[in-house]
Amino acid sequence: MAERGYYEPALDGVEHLPTELNMFHASPLLMRSPHWHAQVEVNYIVRGWAHYAMSGYEVRFGAGDLALFWGGQPHRLDDASEDLVYAGGHLPLVHFFRLRLPQGVQAGLMQGAALVSKATDQSDPVNFARWNDYVRSGDPLKISMAVDELLLRIERIRFAPYELSGRRTASDDHGTDQHISPIVVRICDYIADNFREDIDSVDIAVAADVHPKYAMTVFKKCTGMTLNDYVNLIRLSYAQALLMRDDANVLQVAMDSGFGSLSAFNKLFRKIAGMSPSDFRRDLRSRPSAALPPRVAACTPYN
C-alpha cells in the first residue's frame, strides 16, 4: 500500500482570500500541523470518515454527516479512512453572517464549536458536486447561485436534529491542543462576542487575563495575524453582509460593524476588498440574476 501523502499548510497556518467562497470535492490529504482560515468550513462526508483535531477537542465525521466549524480556530485533519471523499467549502464571513441560524448556533460556531447534522439525504452529494462545479466555472451567475443554494441548505439544518460538539467554557482551557495557546482561545472567544464594540488590544488582553504586548505576541505566533487584522477582518465581513441589504446606509454600516469612523471603514474596505463600500454595493446589485417570477424572487432572502 502506498504511503499516504500529507498536506503542508503555510508556515503561518493562515489561508488568505477571506472574502471568496472556495469549494472542494476531493479525497483530502492529512495535515502535518493545524491551519487557520478566516471562513466557516462546511464539510459533507460523501464516503468514509474524517477525524479532526480541533482547538481543545477532537471530532469524527462519518459518511452522510454535514458539519460546520469556524476555520479561524486551529484545526487539523489528522486521520481519515483510505476511501474518504468529502465535499464542501470555505464560507466567507460575509455569507456566514447572512445565515438565519437557531439562537446560540452562530455564537457557538464562532467560539470554536463544531455543528454536526446526520439528517442528510441523497440530494446532498449531488448538490455539493454541482456547487463545486459552479464555483470553479468562474461564471458569476453560477457562483451566485451556488452561494445562495448552499446558504439555504445550511439554514435547513434547523429543521432536523443536530449537535454542537466541543463548545468550550472558561474551565476547558486545559484541554487545548498542546500546539495552541489557551490564551488564543480566550482571545478568539472575546473577539467573537465583542467585535462590533469599540475594543482594542488592551480590552482583548484584559479578557484573556494577560499583558497586551504578550497577547499580541502569542496571537501573532499562533495565527500569523495581528489582533488588529483579525478584528478588522471579522468587522469587514460583517459590514459586507449589511451592505447587501437594500436599505443599507454606508455610514450606519460602518458604525454597526465596529468601525470608529467612515474614513477608517473606507480605507480598510479598499485595502481588503479592492473597492469602496459604495462600489461593492453597486457591483453586487448589478450582478447577473436569474429571471425568476416576481413571487419567487420576492421570497428569496439573498437577492
PDB file of C-alpha atoms in Angstrom:
ATOM      1  CA  MET A   1       0.000   0.000   0.000  1.00  0.00           C
ATOM      2  CA  ALA A   2       1.376   3.400  -0.964  1.00  0.00           C
ATOM      3  CA  GLU A   3       2.273   5.755   1.873  1.00  0.00           C
ATOM      4  CA  ARG A   4      -0.387   8.371   2.455  1.00  0.00           C
ATOM      5  CA  GLY A   5       0.594  11.881   1.431  1.00  0.00           C
ATOM      6  CA  TYR A   6       0.425  14.921   3.669  1.00  0.00           C
ATOM      7  CA  TYR A   7      -0.693  18.473   3.138  1.00  0.00           C
ATOM      8  CA  GLU A   8       1.766  21.071   4.385  1.00  0.00           C
ATOM      9  CA  PRO A   9      -0.009  24.269   5.474  1.00  0.00           C
ATOM     10  CA  ALA A  10       1.800  27.571   5.032  1.00  0.00           C
ATOM     11  CA  LEU A  11       4.200  28.417   7.825  1.00  0.00           C
ATOM     12  CA  ASP A  12       1.761  30.828   9.444  1.00  0.00           C
ATOM     13  CA  GLY A  13      -1.106  28.348   9.072  1.00  0.00           C
ATOM     14  CA  VAL A  14      -3.392  31.003   7.628  1.00  0.00           C
ATOM     15  CA  GLU A  15      -5.069  30.823   4.244  1.00  0.00           C
ATOM     16  CA  HIS A  16      -5.745  34.106   2.501  1.00  0.00           C
ATOM     17  CA  LEU A  17      -8.701  35.066   0.233  1.00  0.00           C
ATOM     18  CA  PRO A  18     -11.029  35.555   3.230  1.00  0.00           C
ATOM     19  CA  THR A  19     -13.847  37.075   1.188  1.00  0.00           C
ATOM     20  CA  GLU A  20     -14.050  34.364  -1.502  1.00  0.00           C
ATOM     21  CA  LEU A  21     -16.101  31.163  -1.426  1.00  0.00           C
ATOM     22  CA  ASN A  22     -13.819  28.204  -2.073  1.00  0.00           C
ATOM     23  CA  MET A  23     -15.499  24.858  -2.784  1.00  0.00           C
ATOM     24  CA  PHE A  24     -13.957  21.392  -2.879  1.00  0.00           C
ATOM     25  CA  HIS A  25     -14.940  17.820  -3.711  1.00  0.00           C
ATOM     26  CA  ALA A  26     -11.972  15.531  -3.202  1.00  0.00           C
ATOM     27  CA  SER A  27     -10.059  12.862  -1.317  1.00  0.00           C
ATOM     28  CA  PRO A  28      -8.044  15.097   1.037  1.00  0.00           C
ATOM     29  CA  LEU A  29      -4.517  14.667   2.332  1.00  0.00           C
ATOM     30  CA  LEU A  30      -3.832  14.511   6.040  1.00  0.00           C
ATOM     31  CA  MET A  31      -2.273  17.592   7.612  1.00  0.00           C
ATOM     32  CA  ARG A  32       1.015  17.609   9.500  1.00  0.00           C
ATOM     33  CA  SER A  33       0.086  20.684  11.529  1.00  0.00           C
ATOM     34  CA  PRO A  34      -3.002  22.792  12.287  1.00  0.00           C
ATOM     35  CA  HIS A  35      -4.042  25.546   9.927  1.00  0.00           C
ATOM     36  CA  TRP A  36      -6.348  28.539  10.070  1.00  0.00           C
ATOM     37  CA  HIS A  37      -8.541  30.330   7.572  1.00  0.00           C
ATOM     38  CA  ALA A  38     -10.940  33.184   8.147  1.00  0.00           C
ATOM     39  CA  GLN A  39     -14.007  31.380   6.856  1.00  0.00           C
ATOM     40  CA  VAL A  40     -16.528  28.922   8.236  1.00  0.00           C
ATOM     41  CA  GLU A  41     -15.719  25.475   6.872  1.00  0.00           C
ATOM     42  CA  VAL A  42     -18.531  23.281   5.576  1.00  0.00           C
ATOM     43  CA  ASN A  43     -17.887  19.538   5.278  1.00  0.00           C
ATOM     44  CA  TYR A  44     -20.173  16.928   3.757  1.00  0.00           C
ATOM     45  CA  ILE A  45     -18.736  13.410   4.029  1.00  0.00           C
ATOM     46  CA  VAL A  46     -19.568  11.651   0.780  1.00  0.00           C
ATOM     47  CA  ARG A  47     -17.741   8.427   1.680  1.00  0.00           C
ATOM     48  CA  GLY A  48     -15.585   7.136   4.531  1.00  0.00           C
ATOM     49  CA  TRP A  49     -14.774   9.139   7.648  1.00  0.00           C
ATOM     50  CA  ALA A  50     -12.634  12.106   8.715  1.00  0.00           C
ATOM     51  CA  HIS A  51     -11.083  12.858  12.108  1.00  0.00           C
ATOM     52  CA  TYR A  52     -10.199  16.438  13.080  1.00  0.00           C
ATOM     53  CA  ALA A  53      -8.070  17.715  15.934  1.00  0.00           C
ATOM     54  CA  MET A  54      -9.745  20.990  16.818  1.00  0.00           C
ATOM     55  CA  SER A  55      -8.697  23.610  19.339  1.00  0.00           C
ATOM     56  CA  GLY A  56      -9.361  21.810  22.612  1.00  0.00           C
ATOM     57  CA  TYR A  57     -11.235  18.732  21.379  1.00  0.00           C
ATOM     58  CA  GLU A  58     -11.440  16.068  18.688  1.00  0.00           C
ATOM     59  CA  VAL A  59     -14.318  15.201  16.396  1.00  0.00           C
ATOM     60  CA  ARG A  60     -15.017  12.494  13.830  1.00  0.00           C
ATOM     61  CA  PHE A  61     -17.375  12.934  10.884  1.00  0.00           C
ATOM     62  CA  GLY A  62     -18.794   9.855   9.164  1.00  0.00           C
ATOM     63  CA  ALA A  63     -20.406   9.190   5.797  1.00  0.00           C
ATOM     64  CA  GLY A  64     -23.519  11.301   5.347  1.00  0.00           C
ATOM     65  CA  ASP A  65     -22.598  13.828   8.054  1.00  0.00           C
ATOM     66  CA  LEU A  66     -22.924  17.537   7.337  1.00  0.00           C
ATOM     67  CA  ALA A  67     -20.644  19.620   9.554  1.00  0.00           C
ATOM     68  CA  LEU A  68     -19.737  23.271  10.077  1.00  0.00           C
ATOM     69  CA  PHE A  69     -16.936  24.810  12.105  1.00  0.00           C
ATOM     70  CA  TRP A  70     -15.157  28.151  12.303  1.00  0.00           C
ATOM     71  CA  GLY A  71     -11.890  27.919  10.402  1.00  0.00           C
ATOM     72  CA  GLY A  72     -10.463  30.805  12.408  1.00  0.00           C
ATOM     73  CA  GLN A  73      -9.834  28.313  15.172  1.00  0.00           C
ATOM     74  CA  PRO A  74      -6.867  25.970  14.570  1.00  0.00           C
ATOM     75  CA  HIS A  75      -7.859  22.623  13.139  1.00  0.00           C
ATOM     76  CA  ARG A  76      -6.146  19.669  11.516  1.00  0.00           C
ATOM     77  CA  LEU A  77      -7.348  16.678   9.535  1.00  0.00           C
ATOM     78  CA  ASP A  78      -5.130  14.204  11.371  1.00  0.00           C
ATOM     79  CA  ASP A  79      -6.730  10.884  10.410  1.00  0.00           C
ATOM     80  CA  ALA A  80      -9.158   9.545   7.823  1.00  0.00           C
ATOM     81  CA  SER A  81     -10.318   6.376   6.135  1.00  0.00           C
ATOM     82  CA  GLU A  82      -8.471   5.347   2.979  1.00  0.00           C
ATOM     83  CA  ASP A  83     -11.645   5.850   0.951  1.00  0.00           C
ATOM     84  CA  LEU A  84     -12.519   9.305   2.325  1.00  0.00           C
ATOM     85  CA  VAL A  85     -14.235  11.648  -0.099  1.00  0.00           C
ATOM     86  CA  TYR A  86     -15.579  14.904   1.268  1.00  0.00           C
ATOM     87  CA  ALA A  87     -17.240  17.906  -0.265  1.00  0.00           C
ATOM     88  CA  GLY A  88     -17.898  21.395   0.988  1.00  0.00           C
ATOM     89  CA  GLY A  89     -16.326  24.784   1.089  1.00  0.00           C
ATOM     90  CA  HIS A  90     -14.795  27.655   2.992  1.00  0.00           C
ATOM     91  CA  LEU A  91     -17.684  30.057   3.546  1.00  0.00           C
ATOM     92  CA  PRO A  92     -16.610  33.701   3.995  1.00  0.00           C
ATOM     93  CA  LEU A  93     -17.965  35.561   6.984  1.00  0.00           C
ATOM     94  CA  VAL A  94     -19.708  37.902   4.581  1.00  0.00           C
ATOM     95  CA  HIS A  95     -22.049  34.992   3.802  1.00  0.00           C
ATOM     96  CA  PHE A  96     -21.993  33.344   7.214  1.00  0.00           C
ATOM     97  CA  PHE A  97     -23.469  36.439   8.859  1.00  0.00           C
ATOM     98  CA  ARG A  98     -26.396  36.281   6.442  1.00  0.00           C
ATOM     99  CA  LEU A  99     -27.489  32.876   7.733  1.00  0.00           C
ATOM    100  CA  ARG A 100     -30.663  32.535   9.786  1.00  0.00           C
ATOM    101  CA  LEU A 101     -29.427  30.021  12.314  1.00  0.00           C
ATOM    102  CA  PRO A 102     -31.024  28.947  15.599  1.00  0.00           C
ATOM    103  CA  GLN A 103     -30.239  31.123  18.592  1.00  0.00           C
ATOM    104  CA  GLY A 104     -26.811  30.375  20.008  1.00  0.00           C
ATOM    105  CA  VAL A 105     -25.544  28.403  16.999  1.00  0.00           C
ATOM    106  CA  GLN A 106     -23.753  31.288  15.305  1.00  0.00           C
ATOM    107  CA  ALA A 107     -22.013  32.314  18.527  1.00  0.00           C
ATOM    108  CA  GLY A 108     -21.183  28.694  19.312  1.00  0.00           C
ATOM    109  CA  LEU A 109     -19.510  28.212  15.943  1.00  0.00           C
ATOM    110  CA  MET A 110     -17.546  31.443  16.209  1.00  0.00           C
ATOM    111  CA  GLN A 111     -16.342  30.332  19.621  1.00  0.00           C
ATOM    112  CA  GLY A 112     -14.965  27.068  18.293  1.00  0.00           C
ATOM    113  CA  ALA A 113     -17.786  24.514  18.364  1.00  0.00           C
ATOM    114  CA  ALA A 114     -18.492  22.126  15.502  1.00  0.00           C
ATOM    115  CA  LEU A 115     -22.069  21.685  14.306  1.00  0.00           C
ATOM    116  CA  VAL A 116     -22.875  18.179  13.062  1.00  0.00           C
ATOM    117  CA  SER A 117     -26.106  17.034  11.413  1.00  0.00           C
ATOM    118  CA  LYS A 118     -26.762  13.459  10.368  1.00  0.00           C
ATOM    119  CA  ALA A 119     -30.087  14.413   8.788  1.00  0.00           C
ATOM    120  CA  THR A 120     -28.922  14.362   5.180  1.00  0.00           C
ATOM    121  CA  ASP A 121     -30.308  12.640   2.099  1.00  0.00           C
ATOM    122  CA  GLN A 122     -29.453  11.534  -1.435  1.00  0.00           C
ATOM    123  CA  SER A 123     -29.725  15.080  -2.771  1.00  0.00           C
ATOM    124  CA  ASP A 124     -26.746  16.337  -0.755  1.00  0.00           C
ATOM    125  CA  PRO A 125     -23.885  14.627  -2.652  1.00  0.00           C
ATOM    126  CA  VAL A 126     -25.469  15.733  -5.930  1.00  0.00           C
ATOM    127  CA  ASN A 127     -25.875  19.317  -4.733  1.00  0.00           C
ATOM    128  CA  PHE A 128     -22.366  19.637  -3.314  1.00  0.00           C
ATOM    129  CA  ALA A 129     -20.886  18.302  -6.545  1.00  0.00           C
ATOM    130  CA  ARG A 130     -22.875  20.857  -8.546  1.00  0.00           C
ATOM    131  CA  TRP A 131     -21.922  23.758  -6.260  1.00  0.00           C
ATOM    132  CA  ASN A 132     -18.272  22.811  -6.605  1.00  0.00           C
ATOM    133  CA  ASP A 133     -18.591  22.817 -10.402  1.00  0.00           C
ATOM    134  CA  TYR A 134     -20.452  26.145 -10.372  1.00  0.00           C
ATOM    135  CA  VAL A 135     -17.886  27.931  -8.201  1.00  0.00           C
ATOM    136  CA  ARG A 136     -14.969  26.580 -10.226  1.00  0.00           C
ATOM    137  CA  SER A 137     -16.613  27.581 -13.511  1.00  0.00           C
ATOM    138  CA  GLY A 138     -15.832  31.250 -12.986  1.00  0.00           C
ATOM    139  CA  ASP A 139     -19.331  32.153 -14.186  1.00  0.00           C
ATOM    140  CA  PRO A 140     -20.653  34.948 -11.898  1.00  0.00           C
ATOM    141  CA  LEU A 141     -24.249  33.730 -12.149  1.00  0.00           C
ATOM    142  CA  LYS A 142     -23.328  30.145 -11.328  1.00  0.00           C
ATOM    143  CA  ILE A 143     -21.188  31.274  -8.398  1.00  0.00           C
ATOM    144  CA  SER A 144     -24.038  33.417  -7.103  1.00  0.00           C
ATOM    145  CA  MET A 145     -26.460  30.503  -7.353  1.00  0.00           C
ATOM    146  CA  ALA A 146     -24.010  28.175  -5.592  1.00  0.00           C
ATOM    147  CA  VAL A 147     -23.700  30.617  -2.696  1.00  0.00           C
ATOM    148  CA  ASP A 148     -27.449  31.100  -2.358  1.00  0.00           C
ATOM    149  CA  GLU A 149     -28.242  27.385  -2.561  1.00  0.00           C
ATOM    150  CA  LEU A 150     -25.507  26.500  -0.064  1.00  0.00           C
ATOM    151  CA  LEU A 151     -26.788  29.075   2.414  1.00  0.00           C
ATOM    152  CA  LEU A 152     -30.328  27.743   2.126  1.00  0.00           C
ATOM    153  CA  ARG A 153     -29.076  24.195   2.643  1.00  0.00           C
ATOM    154  CA  ILE A 154     -27.224  25.223   5.792  1.00  0.00           C
ATOM    155  CA  GLU A 155     -30.287  27.053   7.115  1.00  0.00           C
ATOM    156  CA  ARG A 156     -32.393  23.902   6.723  1.00  0.00           C
ATOM    157  CA  ILE A 157     -30.275  22.302   9.446  1.00  0.00           C
ATOM    158  CA  ARG A 158     -32.564  23.947  11.997  1.00  0.00           C
ATOM    159  CA  PHE A 159     -35.469  21.715  10.962  1.00  0.00           C
ATOM    160  CA  ALA A 160     -33.687  18.460  11.859  1.00  0.00           C
ATOM    161  CA  PRO A 161     -31.620  17.131  14.775  1.00  0.00           C
ATOM    162  CA  TYR A 162     -28.087  18.480  15.067  1.00  0.00           C
ATOM    163  CA  GLU A 163     -25.353  18.670  17.688  1.00  0.00           C
ATOM    164  CA  LEU A 164     -22.839  21.311  18.729  1.00  0.00           C
ATOM    165  CA  SER A 165     -19.652  19.465  19.673  1.00  0.00           C
ATOM    166  CA  GLY A 166     -16.723  20.789  21.661  1.00  0.00           C
ATOM    167  CA  ARG A 167     -18.293  24.016  22.837  1.00  0.00           C
ATOM    168  CA  ARG A 168     -15.932  25.381  25.457  1.00  0.00           C
ATOM    169  CA  THR A 169     -16.312  27.226  28.710  1.00  0.00           C
ATOM    170  CA  ALA A 170     -13.583  29.112  30.536  1.00  0.00           C
ATOM    171  CA  SER A 171     -12.727  25.979  32.537  1.00  0.00           C
ATOM    172  CA  ASP A 172     -11.985  23.970  29.396  1.00  0.00           C
ATOM    173  CA  ASP A 173      -8.714  25.701  28.516  1.00  0.00           C
ATOM    174  CA  HIS A 174      -6.677  22.852  29.948  1.00  0.00           C
ATOM    175  CA  GLY A 175      -7.855  20.669  27.059  1.00  0.00           C
ATOM    176  CA  THR A 176      -6.449  22.902  24.339  1.00  0.00           C
ATOM    177  CA  ASP A 177      -4.128  21.247  21.834  1.00  0.00           C
ATOM    178  CA  GLN A 178      -0.545  21.450  23.021  1.00  0.00           C
ATOM    179  CA  HIS A 179       0.411  23.427  19.915  1.00  0.00           C
ATOM    180  CA  ILE A 180      -2.227  26.083  20.518  1.00  0.00           C
ATOM    181  CA  SER A 181      -2.121  28.537  23.377  1.00  0.00           C
ATOM    182  CA  PRO A 182      -5.237  28.646  25.583  1.00  0.00           C
ATOM    183  CA  ILE A 183      -4.679  32.397  25.600  1.00  0.00           C
ATOM    184  CA  VAL A 184      -5.551  32.479  21.899  1.00  0.00           C
ATOM    185  CA  VAL A 185      -8.739  30.547  22.583  1.00  0.00           C
ATOM    186  CA  ARG A 186      -9.825  33.171  25.124  1.00  0.00           C
ATOM    187  CA  ILE A 187      -8.866  35.953  22.710  1.00  0.00           C
ATOM    188  CA  CYS A 188     -10.948  34.465  19.883  1.00  0.00           C
ATOM    189  CA  ASP A 189     -13.910  33.967  22.197  1.00  0.00           C
ATOM    190  CA  TYR A 190     -13.808  37.588  23.320  1.00  0.00           C
ATOM    191  CA  ILE A 191     -13.449  38.988  19.804  1.00  0.00           C
ATOM    192  CA  ALA A 192     -16.329  36.843  18.511  1.00  0.00           C
ATOM    193  CA  ASP A 193     -18.588  38.293  21.203  1.00  0.00           C
ATOM    194  CA  ASN A 194     -17.422  41.920  21.012  1.00  0.00           C
ATOM    195  CA  PHE A 195     -16.077  42.784  17.554  1.00  0.00           C
ATOM    196  CA  ARG A 196     -18.929  45.259  16.943  1.00  0.00           C
ATOM    197  CA  GLU A 197     -17.931  47.239  20.005  1.00  0.00           C
ATOM    198  CA  ASP A 198     -15.077  49.733  20.386  1.00  0.00           C
ATOM    199  CA  ILE A 199     -12.430  47.252  21.517  1.00  0.00           C
ATOM    200  CA  ASP A 200      -8.645  47.384  21.318  1.00  0.00           C
ATOM    201  CA  SER A 201      -5.695  45.220  22.290  1.00  0.00           C
ATOM    202  CA  VAL A 202      -5.973  46.299  25.924  1.00  0.00           C
ATOM    203  CA  ASP A 203      -9.613  45.189  26.173  1.00  0.00           C
ATOM    204  CA  ILE A 204      -8.758  41.896  24.499  1.00  0.00           C
ATOM    205  CA  ALA A 205      -5.765  41.291  26.756  1.00  0.00           C
ATOM    206  CA  VAL A 206      -7.793  42.021  29.894  1.00  0.00           C
ATOM    207  CA  ALA A 207     -10.387  39.474  28.786  1.00  0.00           C
ATOM    208  CA  ALA A 208      -7.605  36.922  28.194  1.00  0.00           C
ATOM    209  CA  ASP A 209      -6.001  37.833  31.552  1.00  0.00           C
ATOM    210  CA  VAL A 210      -2.582  38.645  30.057  1.00  0.00           C
ATOM    211  CA  HIS A 211      -0.479  41.722  29.289  1.00  0.00           C
ATOM    212  CA  PRO A 212      -1.445  43.412  25.977  1.00  0.00           C
ATOM    213  CA  LYS A 213       2.018  43.005  24.470  1.00  0.00           C
ATOM    214  CA  TYR A 214       2.056  39.324  25.362  1.00  0.00           C
ATOM    215  CA  ALA A 215      -1.450  38.836  23.936  1.00  0.00           C
ATOM    216  CA  MET A 216      -0.357  40.356  20.632  1.00  0.00           C
ATOM    217  CA  THR A 217       2.799  38.230  20.507  1.00  0.00           C
ATOM    218  CA  VAL A 218       1.043  34.951  21.250  1.00  0.00           C
ATOM    219  CA  PHE A 219      -1.806  35.637  18.828  1.00  0.00           C
ATOM    220  CA  LYS A 220       0.559  36.561  16.009  1.00  0.00           C
ATOM    221  CA  LYS A 221       2.697  33.486  16.646  1.00  0.00           C
ATOM    222  CA  CYS A 222      -0.273  31.115  16.642  1.00  0.00           C
ATOM    223  CA  THR A 223      -2.314  32.605  13.800  1.00  0.00           C
ATOM    224  CA  GLY A 224       0.032  34.590  11.597  1.00  0.00           C
ATOM    225  CA  MET A 225      -2.377  37.515  12.014  1.00  0.00           C
ATOM    226  CA  THR A 226      -2.200  40.558  14.245  1.00  0.00           C
ATOM    227  CA  LEU A 227      -5.028  41.173  16.686  1.00  0.00           C
ATOM    228  CA  ASN A 228      -5.983  44.282  14.745  1.00  0.00           C
ATOM    229  CA  ASP A 229      -6.058  42.438  11.415  1.00  0.00           C
ATOM    230  CA  TYR A 230      -8.208  39.676  12.873  1.00  0.00           C
ATOM    231  CA  VAL A 231     -10.739  42.086  14.380  1.00  0.00           C
ATOM    232  CA  ASN A 232     -10.884  44.144  11.206  1.00  0.00           C
ATOM    233  CA  LEU A 233     -11.373  41.066   9.027  1.00  0.00           C
ATOM    234  CA  ILE A 234     -14.405  39.993  11.032  1.00  0.00           C
ATOM    235  CA  ARG A 235     -15.764  43.549  11.065  1.00  0.00           C
ATOM    236  CA  LEU A 236     -15.302  43.876   7.327  1.00  0.00           C
ATOM    237  CA  SER A 237     -17.079  40.616   6.551  1.00  0.00           C
ATOM    238  CA  TYR A 238     -19.954  41.617   8.815  1.00  0.00           C
ATOM    239  CA  ALA A 239     -20.105  45.005   7.083  1.00  0.00           C
ATOM    240  CA  GLN A 240     -20.254  43.371   3.660  1.00  0.00           C
ATOM    241  CA  ALA A 241     -23.261  41.350   4.773  1.00  0.00           C
ATOM    242  CA  LEU A 242     -25.004  44.518   5.954  1.00  0.00           C
ATOM    243  CA  LEU A 243     -24.210  46.276   2.662  1.00  0.00           C
ATOM    244  CA  MET A 244     -26.194  43.596   0.828  1.00  0.00           C
ATOM    245  CA  ARG A 245     -29.398  44.940   2.312  1.00  0.00           C
ATOM    246  CA  ASP A 246     -31.375  47.245   0.046  1.00  0.00           C
ATOM    247  CA  ASP A 247     -31.747  49.934   2.715  1.00  0.00           C
ATOM    248  CA  ALA A 248     -28.099  49.868   3.812  1.00  0.00           C
ATOM    249  CA  ASN A 249     -26.548  53.223   4.680  1.00  0.00           C
ATOM    250  CA  VAL A 250     -22.740  53.161   4.386  1.00  0.00           C
ATOM    251  CA  LEU A 251     -22.157  55.351   7.431  1.00  0.00           C
ATOM    252  CA  GLN A 252     -24.555  53.310   9.563  1.00  0.00           C
ATOM    253  CA  VAL A 253     -22.967  50.089   8.353  1.00  0.00           C
ATOM    254  CA  ALA A 254     -19.536  51.387   9.352  1.00  0.00           C
ATOM    255  CA  MET A 255     -20.766  52.221  12.848  1.00  0.00           C
ATOM    256  CA  ASP A 256     -22.747  48.994  13.295  1.00  0.00           C
ATOM    257  CA  SER A 257     -19.728  46.930  12.266  1.00  0.00           C
ATOM    258  CA  GLY A 258     -17.463  48.407  14.914  1.00  0.00           C
ATOM    259  CA  PHE A 259     -15.513  50.932  12.851  1.00  0.00           C
ATOM    260  CA  GLY A 260     -14.922  54.196  14.644  1.00  0.00           C
ATOM    261  CA  SER A 261     -15.231  56.369  11.565  1.00  0.00           C
ATOM    262  CA  LEU A 262     -16.338  56.300   7.960  1.00  0.00           C
ATOM    263  CA  SER A 263     -12.824  57.139   6.745  1.00  0.00           C
ATOM    264  CA  ALA A 264     -11.317  54.178   8.618  1.00  0.00           C
ATOM    265  CA  PHE A 265     -14.033  51.911   7.198  1.00  0.00           C
ATOM    266  CA  ASN A 266     -13.481  53.109   3.623  1.00  0.00           C
ATOM    267  CA  LYS A 267      -9.703  52.754   3.911  1.00  0.00           C
ATOM    268  CA  LEU A 268      -9.818  49.194   5.221  1.00  0.00           C
ATOM    269  CA  PHE A 269     -12.567  48.175   2.806  1.00  0.00           C
ATOM    270  CA  ARG A 270     -10.492  49.346  -0.155  1.00  0.00           C
ATOM    271  CA  LYS A 271      -7.399  47.610   1.210  1.00  0.00           C
ATOM    272  CA  ILE A 272      -9.032  44.191   1.603  1.00  0.00           C
ATOM    273  CA  ALA A 273     -11.922  44.175  -0.870  1.00  0.00           C
ATOM    274  CA  GLY A 274     -10.171  46.226  -3.553  1.00  0.00           C
ATOM    275  CA  MET A 275     -13.051  48.691  -3.904  1.00  0.00           C
ATOM    276  CA  SER A 276     -15.039  51.200  -1.904  1.00  0.00           C
ATOM    277  CA  PRO A 277     -18.115  50.124   0.088  1.00  0.00           C
ATOM    278  CA  SER A 278     -20.323  52.020  -2.359  1.00  0.00           C
ATOM    279  CA  ASP A 279     -18.705  50.293  -5.342  1.00  0.00           C
ATOM    280  CA  PHE A 280     -19.117  46.928  -3.623  1.00  0.00           C
ATOM    281  CA  ARG A 281     -22.814  47.510  -3.164  1.00  0.00           C
ATOM    282  CA  ARG A 282     -23.209  48.814  -6.719  1.00  0.00           C
ATOM    283  CA  ASP A 283     -21.327  45.805  -8.122  1.00  0.00           C
ATOM    284  CA  LEU A 284     -23.471  43.442  -6.070  1.00  0.00           C
ATOM    285  CA  ARG A 285     -26.708  44.963  -7.330  1.00  0.00           C
ATOM    286  CA  SER A 286     -25.572  44.777 -10.952  1.00  0.00           C
ATOM    287  CA  ARG A 287     -24.515  41.125 -10.774  1.00  0.00           C
ATOM    288  CA  PRO A 288     -26.275  38.703 -13.159  1.00  0.00           C
ATOM    289  CA  SER A 289     -29.573  37.440 -11.836  1.00  0.00           C
ATOM    290  CA  ALA A 290     -31.832  34.636 -12.885  1.00  0.00           C
ATOM    291  CA  ALA A 291     -35.122  35.520 -14.488  1.00  0.00           C
ATOM    292  CA  LEU A 292     -37.361  34.361 -11.651  1.00  0.00           C
ATOM    293  CA  PRO A 293     -41.090  35.048 -11.471  1.00  0.00           C
ATOM    294  CA  PRO A 294     -41.796  38.061  -9.200  1.00  0.00           C
ATOM    295  CA  ARG A 295     -43.410  35.941  -6.464  1.00  0.00           C
ATOM    296  CA  VAL A 296     -40.409  33.566  -6.315  1.00  0.00           C
ATOM    297  CA  ALA A 297     -37.893  36.412  -6.382  1.00  0.00           C
ATOM    298  CA  ALA A 298     -39.650  38.136  -3.517  1.00  0.00           C
ATOM    299  CA  CYS A 299     -39.339  35.000  -1.385  1.00  0.00           C
ATOM    300  CA  THR A 300     -35.621  34.620  -1.990  1.00  0.00           C
ATOM    301  CA  PRO A 301     -33.795  36.095   1.073  1.00  0.00           C
ATOM    302  CA  TYR A 302     -30.459  36.663  -0.654  1.00  0.00           C
ATOM    303  CA  ASN A 303     -31.370  38.953  -3.554  1.00  0.00           C
TER     304      ASN A 303
END
